[in-house]
Amino acid sequence: GAVVSQHPSWVICKSGTSVKIECRSLDFQATTMFWYRQFPKQSLMLMATSNEGSKATYEQGVEKDKFLINHASLTLSTLTVTSAHPEDSSFYICSARGTGGIGELFFGEGSRLTVL
Amino acid sequence: AQSVTQPDIHITVSEGASLELRCNYSYGATPYLFWYVQSPGQGLQLLLKYFSGDTLVQGIKGFEAEFKRSQSSFNLRKPSVHWSDAAEYFCAVGARNTGTASKLTFGTGTRLQVTL
């Protein structure tokens, strides 16, 4: 089956620094990837849609300058949390759209960000 | 816009007992329907999906779900729960009018606890 990998799985950083999270589709090419944010004991909230070779599409209320998304290749999308603050602490999950059928989603393992 | 309701926030069942997790959706037509499972600190794993055809769908780990159009429901069932099934379960809806199942709306999740 399709495999999506995220790195790092967890990261701790100081307030004001930037953190980059990678999302890779390991055995298929993903023209579209999605970034979700999950608060403790809550559901997943879609942050943005990442399309290879073009700008990401952000959901309403998501700061595009705070959460920079780059999808430079068919197997890699990155989310950079810039000037991180404690309120950015969360679980970030990426997913990649499969190429077959109707393009169902395959999810990464998630990345837990803690900002001190 | 579509929406998903999972009425049960937390369910506890004994190992070996049957399980039913409820999911109701709101959508103008027949949506794509999914059930995902999330273990603590992990990403999402697809249990099963409904696109069309037989309304009773079989998934992995012995789970099944039945799409009932008249009730706008897609409840997840398992005849005998194992302790390893303890996790968070998410129902999700994808809009058919997008042409793909990519942009999903998730329910708030149901946390399953299994007692021995």
XYZ file of N, CA and C in Angstrom:
696
model
N 0.805 -1.195 0.000
C 0.000 0.000 0.000
C 0.838 1.244 0.000
N 0.207 2.366 -0.266
C 0.915 3.640 -0.323
C 1.397 4.055 1.064
N 2.627 4.537 1.109
C 3.233 4.918 2.378
C 3.615 6.385 2.359
N 3.231 7.062 3.424
C 3.586 8.464 3.600
C 4.366 8.595 4.902
N 5.490 9.257 4.831
C 6.349 9.374 5.999
C 6.567 10.830 6.364
N 6.545 11.112 7.650
C 6.814 12.464 8.144
C 8.064 12.476 8.994
N 8.754 13.618 8.933
C 9.959 13.766 9.750
C 10.134 15.231 10.125
N 10.428 15.540 11.356
C 10.606 14.596 12.475
C 9.267 14.178 13.070
N 9.273 13.137 13.848
C 8.049 12.681 14.493
C 7.742 13.547 15.708
N 8.775 14.130 16.285
C 8.523 15.101 17.338
C 9.686 16.091 17.386
N 9.373 17.301 17.761
C 10.395 18.339 17.817
C 10.029 19.344 18.900
N 11.059 19.763 19.600
C 10.914 20.798 20.630
C 11.782 21.975 20.217
N 11.215 23.156 20.247
C 11.997 24.314 19.850
C 11.696 25.494 20.768
N 12.557 26.483 20.699
C 12.373 27.680 21.496
C 11.458 28.652 20.768
N 10.760 29.439 21.525
C 9.880 30.448 20.956
C 10.675 31.404 20.080
N 10.162 31.703 18.903
C 10.825 32.617 17.988
C 11.618 31.934 16.893
N 11.873 30.667 17.048
C 12.609 29.931 16.020
C 11.644 29.349 14.998
N 12.202 28.848 13.894
C 11.395 28.233 12.844
C 11.656 26.737 12.808
N 10.648 26.007 12.472
C 10.738 24.549 12.443
C 10.189 24.043 11.115
N 10.911 23.107 10.509
C 10.473 22.534 9.241
C 10.079 21.070 9.439
N 8.928 20.718 8.907
C 8.439 19.346 8.950
C 8.328 18.843 7.524
N 8.849 17.653 7.283
C 8.825 17.083 5.940
C 7.765 15.987 5.824
N 7.180 15.922 4.657
C 6.197 14.885 4.353
C 6.589 14.262 3.024
N 6.836 12.966 3.040
C 7.280 12.281 1.823
C 6.347 11.131 1.462
N 6.035 11.018 0.200
C 5.350 9.829 -0.295
C 6.449 8.877 -0.762
N 6.510 7.717 -0.135
C 7.661 6.842 -0.333
C 7.562 5.961 -1.572
N 6.373 5.553 -1.941
C 6.265 4.596 -3.036
C 5.288 5.037 -4.115
N 4.971 6.319 -4.115
C 4.124 6.832 -5.182
C 4.360 8.331 -5.309
N 3.938 8.864 -6.429
C 4.078 10.296 -6.649
C 2.785 10.990 -6.260
N 2.934 12.036 -5.522
C 1.773 12.755 -4.998
C 1.773 14.195 -5.504
N 0.902 14.464 -6.426
C 0.816 15.835 -6.921
C 0.147 16.748 -5.911
N -0.629 16.150 -5.025
C -1.342 16.939 -4.026
C -1.119 16.356 -2.641
N -0.739 17.193 -1.723
C -0.608 16.798 -0.323
C -1.406 17.774 0.525
N -1.782 17.312 1.692
C -2.597 18.117 2.589
C -1.925 18.181 3.950
N -2.049 19.306 4.602
C -1.519 19.473 5.949
C -2.669 19.726 6.915
N -2.675 18.930 7.985
C -3.699 19.042 9.008
C -3.036 19.398 10.341
N -3.856 19.986 11.189
C -3.421 20.269 12.546
C -4.429 19.626 13.487
N -3.920 19.012 14.516
C -4.795 18.337 15.468
C -4.446 18.781 16.874
N -5.413 19.398 17.540
C -5.239 19.771 18.938
C -5.574 18.566 19.807
N -5.055 18.564 21.040
C -5.269 17.404 21.909
C -6.737 17.020 22.009
N -6.995 15.761 21.797
C -8.325 15.184 21.930
C -9.347 15.847 21.015
N -8.883 16.374 19.903
C -9.790 16.980 18.940
C -9.569 16.366 17.562
N -10.412 16.784 16.649
C -10.332 16.240 15.305
C -9.254 16.931 14.490
N -9.122 16.494 13.263
C -8.144 17.089 12.366
C -8.754 18.288 11.657
N -7.983 19.353 11.603
C -8.419 20.544 10.902
C -7.504 20.765 9.708
N -8.080 20.833 8.535
C -7.278 21.050 7.342
C -6.697 22.449 7.359
N -5.384 22.523 7.177
C -4.707 23.817 7.150
C -4.536 24.315 5.724
N -4.051 23.420 4.860
C -3.743 23.866 3.512
C -3.609 22.680 2.574
N -3.786 22.970 1.312
C -3.589 22.000 0.246
C -2.341 22.380 -0.519
N -1.455 21.432 -0.642
C -0.164 21.678 -1.278
C -0.125 21.007 -2.639
N 0.099 21.781 -3.671
C 0.170 21.253 -5.025
C 1.581 21.395 -5.578
N 2.079 20.322 -6.143
C 3.440 20.314 -6.655
C 3.633 21.388 -7.710
N 4.633 22.216 -7.495
C 4.990 23.240 -8.464
C 4.158 24.497 -8.421
N 3.259 24.603 -7.469
C 2.454 25.821 -7.373
C 2.256 26.199 -5.911
N 1.651 27.364 -5.724
C 1.462 27.834 -4.356
C 0.402 27.015 -3.641
N 0.567 26.908 -2.357
C -0.407 26.177 -1.555
C -1.697 26.978 -1.414
N -2.761 26.256 -1.210
C -4.061 26.880 -0.949
C -4.376 26.726 0.522
N -4.537 27.843 1.202
C -4.747 27.819 2.644
C -6.225 27.901 2.990
N -6.598 27.219 4.052
C -7.958 27.306 4.545
C -8.152 28.633 5.281
N -9.397 29.012 5.373
C -9.708 30.281 6.026
C -9.218 30.278 7.459
N -8.562 31.359 7.828
C -8.076 31.497 9.195
C -6.656 30.990 9.411
N -6.068 30.375 8.420
C -4.689 29.888 8.554
C -3.737 30.937 7.983
N -2.760 31.334 8.789
C -1.831 32.381 8.358
C -0.787 31.799 7.410
N -0.820 32.210 6.177
C 0.117 31.676 5.196
C 1.545 32.117 5.459
N 1.724 33.244 6.096
C 3.081 33.701 6.401
C 3.636 32.995 7.642
N 2.766 32.456 8.428
C 3.191 31.722 9.628
C 3.506 30.269 9.266
N 2.690 29.703 8.422
C 2.840 28.297 8.039
C 3.187 28.235 6.545
N 4.486 28.165 6.290
C 4.958 28.153 4.909
C 4.975 26.730 4.365
N 4.369 26.549 3.223
C 4.292 25.223 2.627
C 4.962 25.252 1.269
N 5.819 24.252 1.074
C 6.528 24.121 -0.194
C 6.375 22.698 -0.696
N 6.058 22.567 -1.978
C 5.862 21.237 -2.562
C 6.716 21.178 -3.818
N 8.009 21.048 -3.604
C 8.975 21.208 -4.684
C 9.088 19.999 -5.593
N 8.674 18.845 -5.109
C 8.775 17.650 -5.942
C 7.526 16.804 -5.770
N 7.413 15.776 -6.572
C 6.225 14.923 -6.525
C 6.203 13.990 -5.314
N 7.271 14.009 -4.541
C 7.301 13.126 -3.380
C 7.577 13.852 -2.072
N 7.671 15.160 -2.107
C 8.039 15.888 -0.900
C 7.287 17.204 -0.768
N 6.670 17.372 0.403
C 6.090 18.651 0.772
C 6.630 19.015 2.146
N 6.894 20.282 2.368
C 7.387 20.715 3.671
C 6.496 21.784 4.257
N 6.363 21.732 5.564
C 5.634 22.745 6.332
C 6.632 23.403 7.260
N 6.801 24.693 7.145
C 7.687 25.431 8.030
C 6.866 26.348 8.911
N 6.986 26.136 10.209
C 6.322 27.000 11.171
C 7.321 28.108 11.511
N 7.024 29.314 11.095
C 7.970 30.408 11.274
C 7.705 31.151 12.572
N 8.774 31.610 13.192
C 8.678 32.367 14.442
C 7.670 31.696 15.373
N 7.983 30.469 15.692
C 7.034 29.656 16.459
C 6.780 30.226 17.858
N 5.550 30.068 18.294
C 5.154 30.465 19.635
C 4.477 29.286 20.319
N 4.371 29.328 21.630
C 3.766 28.187 22.348
C 2.392 27.788 21.811
N 1.624 28.742 21.333
C 0.286 28.389 20.818
C 0.351 27.617 19.497
N 1.534 27.551 18.898
C 1.698 26.746 17.688
C 1.958 25.277 18.026
N 2.171 25.005 19.292
C 2.378 23.619 19.716
C 1.160 22.795 19.334
N 1.397 21.693 18.660
C 0.288 20.895 18.162
C 0.827 19.634 17.503
N -0.085 18.818 17.044
C 0.246 17.625 16.268
C -0.091 17.938 14.820
N 0.902 17.880 13.963
C 0.705 18.199 12.555
C 0.776 16.908 11.738
N -0.227 16.703 10.922
C -0.306 15.480 10.116
C -0.419 15.851 8.647
N 0.364 15.166 7.833
C 0.243 15.383 6.396
C -0.427 14.174 5.764
N -0.990 14.397 4.610
C -1.536 13.290 3.839
C -1.266 13.543 2.373
N -1.207 12.473 1.649
C -0.944 12.574 0.221
C -2.060 11.891 -0.542
N -2.406 12.492 -1.625
C -3.477 11.947 -2.438
C -2.924 10.893 -3.380
N -3.545 9.702 -3.347
C -3.110 8.632 -4.215
C -3.415 8.914 -5.665
N -2.760 8.185 -6.532
C -2.907 8.428 -7.963
C -3.995 7.573 -8.601
N -4.407 6.525 -7.909
C -5.403 5.650 -8.513
C -6.804 5.966 -8.056
N -7.755 5.380 -8.720
C -9.149 5.510 -8.309
C -9.587 6.958 -8.201
N -10.205 7.271 -7.095
C -10.662 8.643 -6.894
C -9.706 9.425 -6.024
N -8.519 8.903 -5.861
C -7.510 9.655 -5.139
C -7.714 9.712 -3.647
N -7.850 8.562 -3.028
C -8.026 8.581 -1.581
C -6.737 9.012 -0.904
N -6.859 9.387 0.365
C -5.743 9.937 1.101
C -4.983 8.873 1.888
N -3.678 9.069 1.956
C -2.823 8.257 2.814
C -2.104 9.203 3.765
N -2.107 8.853 5.043
C -1.628 9.772 6.068
C -0.240 9.412 6.571
N 0.498 10.456 6.926
C 1.769 10.262 7.601
C 1.544 9.961 9.071
N 2.653 9.725 9.776
C 2.569 9.338 11.179
C 2.339 10.529 12.088
N 2.480 11.715 11.563
C 2.290 12.912 12.359
C 3.584 13.413 12.974
N 3.601 14.707 13.259
C 4.760 15.344 13.897
C 4.263 16.188 15.057
N 4.792 15.902 16.228
C 4.366 16.683 17.399
C 5.357 17.818 17.622
N 4.846 19.007 17.595
C 5.672 20.201 17.809
C 5.371 20.784 19.175
N 6.417 20.986 19.952
C 6.298 21.655 21.239
C 7.182 22.890 21.227
N 6.573 24.030 21.441
C 7.312 25.296 21.450
C 7.408 25.794 22.887
N 8.631 25.962 23.346
C 8.833 26.367 24.733
C 8.829 27.891 24.883
N -22.076 22.693 2.339
C -20.852 22.060 2.832
C -21.208 20.809 3.631
N -20.303 19.856 3.569
C -20.578 18.614 4.293
C -20.158 18.736 5.742
N -20.744 17.897 6.570
C -20.363 17.843 7.980
C -20.512 16.411 8.469
N -19.834 16.127 9.565
C -19.854 14.786 10.135
C -20.079 14.896 11.633
N -20.938 14.043 12.148
C -21.203 14.015 13.573
C -20.907 12.630 14.119
N -20.069 12.596 15.130
C -19.849 11.362 15.876
C -20.382 11.619 17.276
N -21.559 11.099 17.588
C -22.239 11.490 18.823
C -21.540 11.007 20.091
N -20.783 9.939 19.973
C -20.152 9.362 21.157
C -18.708 9.805 21.249
N -18.393 10.547 22.296
C -17.022 11.018 22.483
C -16.134 9.881 22.993
N -16.718 9.075 23.883
C -15.933 8.042 24.542
C -16.814 6.812 24.730
N -16.302 5.653 24.357
C -17.022 4.390 24.540
C -16.095 3.387 25.189
N -16.632 2.648 26.139
C -15.872 1.584 26.795
C -16.597 0.264 26.584
N -15.867 -0.713 26.099
C -16.436 -2.047 25.916
C -15.483 -3.077 26.496
N -16.021 -4.215 26.825
C -15.204 -5.322 27.313
C -14.624 -6.085 26.135
N -13.437 -6.611 26.345
C -12.824 -7.411 25.286
C -13.734 -8.587 24.947
N -13.915 -8.807 23.653
C -14.793 -9.884 23.203
C -16.209 -9.432 22.925
N -16.575 -8.277 23.415
C -17.917 -7.752 23.172
C -17.984 -7.124 21.794
N -19.212 -6.937 21.335
C -19.394 -6.306 20.029
C -19.299 -4.789 20.175
N -19.066 -4.145 19.043
C -18.847 -2.701 19.038
C -19.605 -2.062 17.890
N -20.190 -0.917 18.166
C -20.746 -0.098 17.098
C -20.436 1.354 17.398
N -19.755 2.012 16.479
C -19.455 3.437 16.588
C -20.316 4.182 15.575
N -20.980 5.217 16.066
C -21.937 5.914 15.219
C -21.317 7.072 14.448
N -21.817 7.252 13.242
C -21.373 8.360 12.394
C -22.564 8.816 11.560
N -22.878 10.085 11.644
C -23.913 10.674 10.806
C -23.300 11.802 9.991
N -23.741 11.923 8.784
C -23.165 12.946 7.924
C -24.267 13.828 7.352
N -23.834 14.978 6.919
C -24.730 15.897 6.232
C -24.099 16.258 4.905
N -24.822 15.929 3.839
C -24.315 16.209 2.493
C -25.478 16.112 1.536
N -25.442 16.897 0.487
C -26.571 16.965 -0.421
C -26.758 15.749 -1.293
N -25.753 14.944 -1.412
C -25.855 13.749 -2.250
C -25.109 12.631 -1.539
N -24.848 11.559 -2.220
C -24.090 10.473 -1.610
C -22.619 10.839 -1.569
N -22.065 10.905 -0.394
C -20.658 11.299 -0.301
C -19.736 10.087 -0.375
N -18.456 10.365 -0.384
C -17.488 9.319 -0.105
C -17.385 9.243 1.420
N -17.305 8.061 1.961
C -17.293 7.881 3.412
C -16.106 7.032 3.841
N -15.518 7.410 4.957
C -14.315 6.734 5.432
C -14.379 6.565 6.944
N -13.703 5.533 7.404
C -13.393 5.390 8.814
C -11.878 5.232 8.947
N -11.312 6.048 9.844
C -9.886 5.977 10.138
C -9.701 5.669 11.614
N -8.566 5.046 11.943
C -8.212 4.781 13.333
C -6.871 5.456 13.618
N -6.779 6.021 14.817
C -5.551 6.699 15.228
C -5.132 6.216 16.602
N -3.958 5.628 16.679
C -3.393 5.267 17.975
C -2.685 6.490 18.534
N -2.506 6.548 19.857
C -1.905 7.740 20.472
C -0.580 8.131 19.838
N -0.473 9.396 19.467
C 0.766 9.911 18.891
C 1.072 9.416 17.497
N 0.090 8.852 16.855
C 0.295 8.301 15.516
C -0.578 9.003 14.488
N -0.284 8.723 13.211
C -1.123 9.239 12.153
C -2.394 8.412 12.026
N -3.076 8.571 10.920
C -4.345 7.887 10.712
C -4.184 6.696 9.780
N -4.851 5.621 10.130
C -4.845 4.438 9.281
C -6.261 4.218 8.768
N -6.381 3.996 7.483
C -7.691 3.782 6.891
C -8.203 2.397 7.246
N -9.393 2.344 7.827
C -10.029 1.067 8.148
C -10.869 0.564 6.981
N -11.660 1.461 6.423
C -12.519 1.084 5.303
C -13.087 2.336 4.665
N -13.679 2.127 3.503
C -14.222 3.257 2.762
C -15.437 2.817 1.961
N -16.315 3.761 1.694
C -17.465 3.523 0.828
C -17.450 4.538 -0.286
N -17.481 4.014 -1.509
C -17.566 4.896 -2.670
C -18.896 4.686 -3.376
N -19.242 3.428 -3.613
C -20.483 3.098 -4.314
C -20.696 1.599 -4.195
N -21.833 1.124 -4.692
C -22.084 -0.313 -4.715
C -22.636 -0.830 -3.398
N -22.171 -1.984 -3.014
C -22.660 -2.657 -1.815
C -22.545 -1.721 -0.611
N -23.654 -1.566 0.097
C -23.657 -0.608 1.213
C -22.992 -1.156 2.461
N -22.722 -2.439 2.502
C -21.987 -3.024 3.620
C -20.550 -3.248 3.158
N -19.643 -2.529 3.774
C -18.254 -2.615 3.340
C -17.406 -3.259 4.431
N -16.486 -4.069 3.980
C -15.584 -4.752 4.894
C -14.245 -4.024 4.901
N -13.645 -3.968 6.072
C -12.358 -3.304 6.174
C -11.312 -4.206 6.794
N -10.263 -3.570 7.245
C -9.188 -4.325 7.874
C -9.508 -4.572 9.340
N -8.791 -5.486 9.938
C -8.896 -5.781 11.374
C -10.292 -6.235 11.784
N -11.048 -6.776 10.861
C -12.359 -7.313 11.203
C -13.473 -6.287 11.311
N -13.212 -5.064 10.914
C -14.236 -4.025 10.965
C -15.106 -4.032 9.717
N -16.332 -3.584 9.891
C -17.229 -3.371 8.770
C -18.065 -2.127 9.047
N -18.627 -1.575 7.999
C -19.495 -0.412 8.165
C -20.620 -0.504 7.146
N -21.750 0.041 7.521
C -22.899 0.004 6.630
C -23.377 1.408 6.318
N -23.473 1.708 5.054
C -23.983 2.997 4.590
C -25.503 2.906 4.507
N -26.163 3.789 5.258
C -27.615 3.844 5.225
C -28.029 5.242 4.777
N -28.441 5.306 3.533
C -28.775 6.598 2.956
C -29.939 7.259 3.691
N -30.937 6.444 4.029
C -32.152 6.985 4.653
C -31.857 7.609 6.014
N -30.810 7.131 6.655
C -30.458 7.647 7.975
C -29.224 8.547 7.941
N -28.674 8.727 6.761
C -27.430 9.514 6.620
C -26.386 9.027 7.625
N -26.235 7.713 7.667
C -25.320 7.154 8.658
C -24.311 6.218 7.997
N -23.231 6.044 8.693
C -22.164 5.130 8.238
C -21.507 4.594 9.509
N -22.221 3.736 10.207
C -21.759 3.233 11.503
C -20.729 2.126 11.333
N -19.763 2.153 12.201
C -18.671 1.162 12.182
C -18.979 0.069 13.183
N -18.741 -1.170 12.785
C -19.047 -2.297 13.669
C -17.898 -3.301 13.682
N -17.850 -4.010 14.809
C -16.934 -5.137 14.927
C -17.583 -6.138 15.868
N -17.670 -7.412 15.486
C -18.403 -8.376 16.296
C -17.712 -8.725 17.611
N -16.393 -8.662 17.635
C -15.672 -9.024 18.858
C -14.425 -8.149 18.970
N -14.423 -7.301 19.979
C -13.349 -6.329 20.124
C -12.141 -6.942 20.836
N -10.974 -6.548 20.371
C -9.713 -6.984 20.992
C -9.110 -5.797 21.735
N -8.303 -6.082 22.743
C -7.711 -4.995 23.527
C -6.906 -4.052 22.641
N -6.335 -4.568 21.563
C -5.521 -3.737 20.680
C -6.354 -2.764 19.844
N -7.668 -2.899 19.914
C -8.527 -1.968 19.171
C -8.700 -0.635 19.891
N -8.234 -0.543 21.111
C -8.340 0.716 21.844
C -7.591 1.814 21.100
N -8.309 2.853 20.736
C -7.731 3.925 19.920
C -8.793 4.986 19.709
N -8.459 5.977 18.889
C -9.416 7.017 18.508
C -9.885 6.699 17.093
N -11.180 6.782 16.890
C -11.752 6.457 15.587
C -12.417 7.697 14.997
N -12.084 7.950 13.740
C -12.619 9.120 13.055
C -13.410 8.700 11.828
N -14.593 9.263 11.708
C -15.383 9.129 10.496
C -15.113 10.358 9.637
N -15.063 10.176 8.344
C -14.771 11.308 7.461
C -15.623 11.233 6.205
N -15.916 12.402 5.687
C -16.735 12.542 4.488
C -15.964 13.287 3.419
N -16.049 12.808 2.198
C -15.450 13.509 1.072
C -16.544 13.849 0.079
N -16.468 15.052 -0.446
C -17.506 15.522 -1.367
C -17.287 14.968 -2.756
N -18.321 14.415 -3.335
C -18.209 13.853 -4.679
C -18.052 14.938 -5.740
N -18.561 16.105 -5.479
C -18.532 17.106 -6.535
C -17.141 17.661 -6.798
N -16.192 17.292 -5.937
C -14.819 17.719 -6.200
C -14.140 16.769 -7.181
N -14.772 15.653 -7.432
C -14.196 14.683 -8.353
C -13.216 13.731 -7.700
N -12.822 14.044 -6.501
C -11.924 13.159 -5.784
C -12.368 13.077 -4.331
N -11.774 12.137 -3.639
C -12.093 11.986 -2.212
C -11.096 12.722 -1.350
N -10.359 13.640 -1.946
C -9.227 14.211 -1.238
C -9.600 15.134 -0.099
N -10.488 16.064 -0.334
C -10.750 17.063 0.691
C -11.787 16.493 1.643
N -11.299 16.073 2.778
C -12.153 15.390 3.733
C -12.555 16.288 4.888
N -13.753 16.029 5.374
C -14.217 16.644 6.613
C -14.300 15.538 7.650
N -13.656 15.753 8.781
C -13.588 14.731 9.813
C -14.595 15.005 10.919
N -15.073 13.927 11.514
C -15.840 14.053 12.738
C -14.903 14.318 13.906
N -15.462 14.530 15.058
C -14.664 14.872 16.227
C -14.006 13.665 16.879
N -14.360 12.484 16.411
C -13.701 11.291 16.901
C -14.418 10.626 18.062
N -14.222 9.332 18.180
C -14.719 8.547 19.308
C -13.549 7.772 19.890
N -13.325 7.983 21.158
C -12.242 7.264 21.820
C -12.778 5.953 22.355
N -12.180 4.866 21.923
C -12.587 3.537 22.361
C -11.639 3.021 23.428
N -12.208 2.636 24.527
C -11.452 1.999 25.605
C -11.929 0.565 25.723
N -10.998 -0.362 25.842
C -11.336 -1.775 25.937
C -10.886 -2.297 27.285
N -11.808 -2.846 28.024
C -11.481 -3.405 29.334
C -11.301 -4.910 29.213
N -10.383 -5.416 30.018
C -10.068 -6.850 29.938
C -10.973 -7.680 30.852
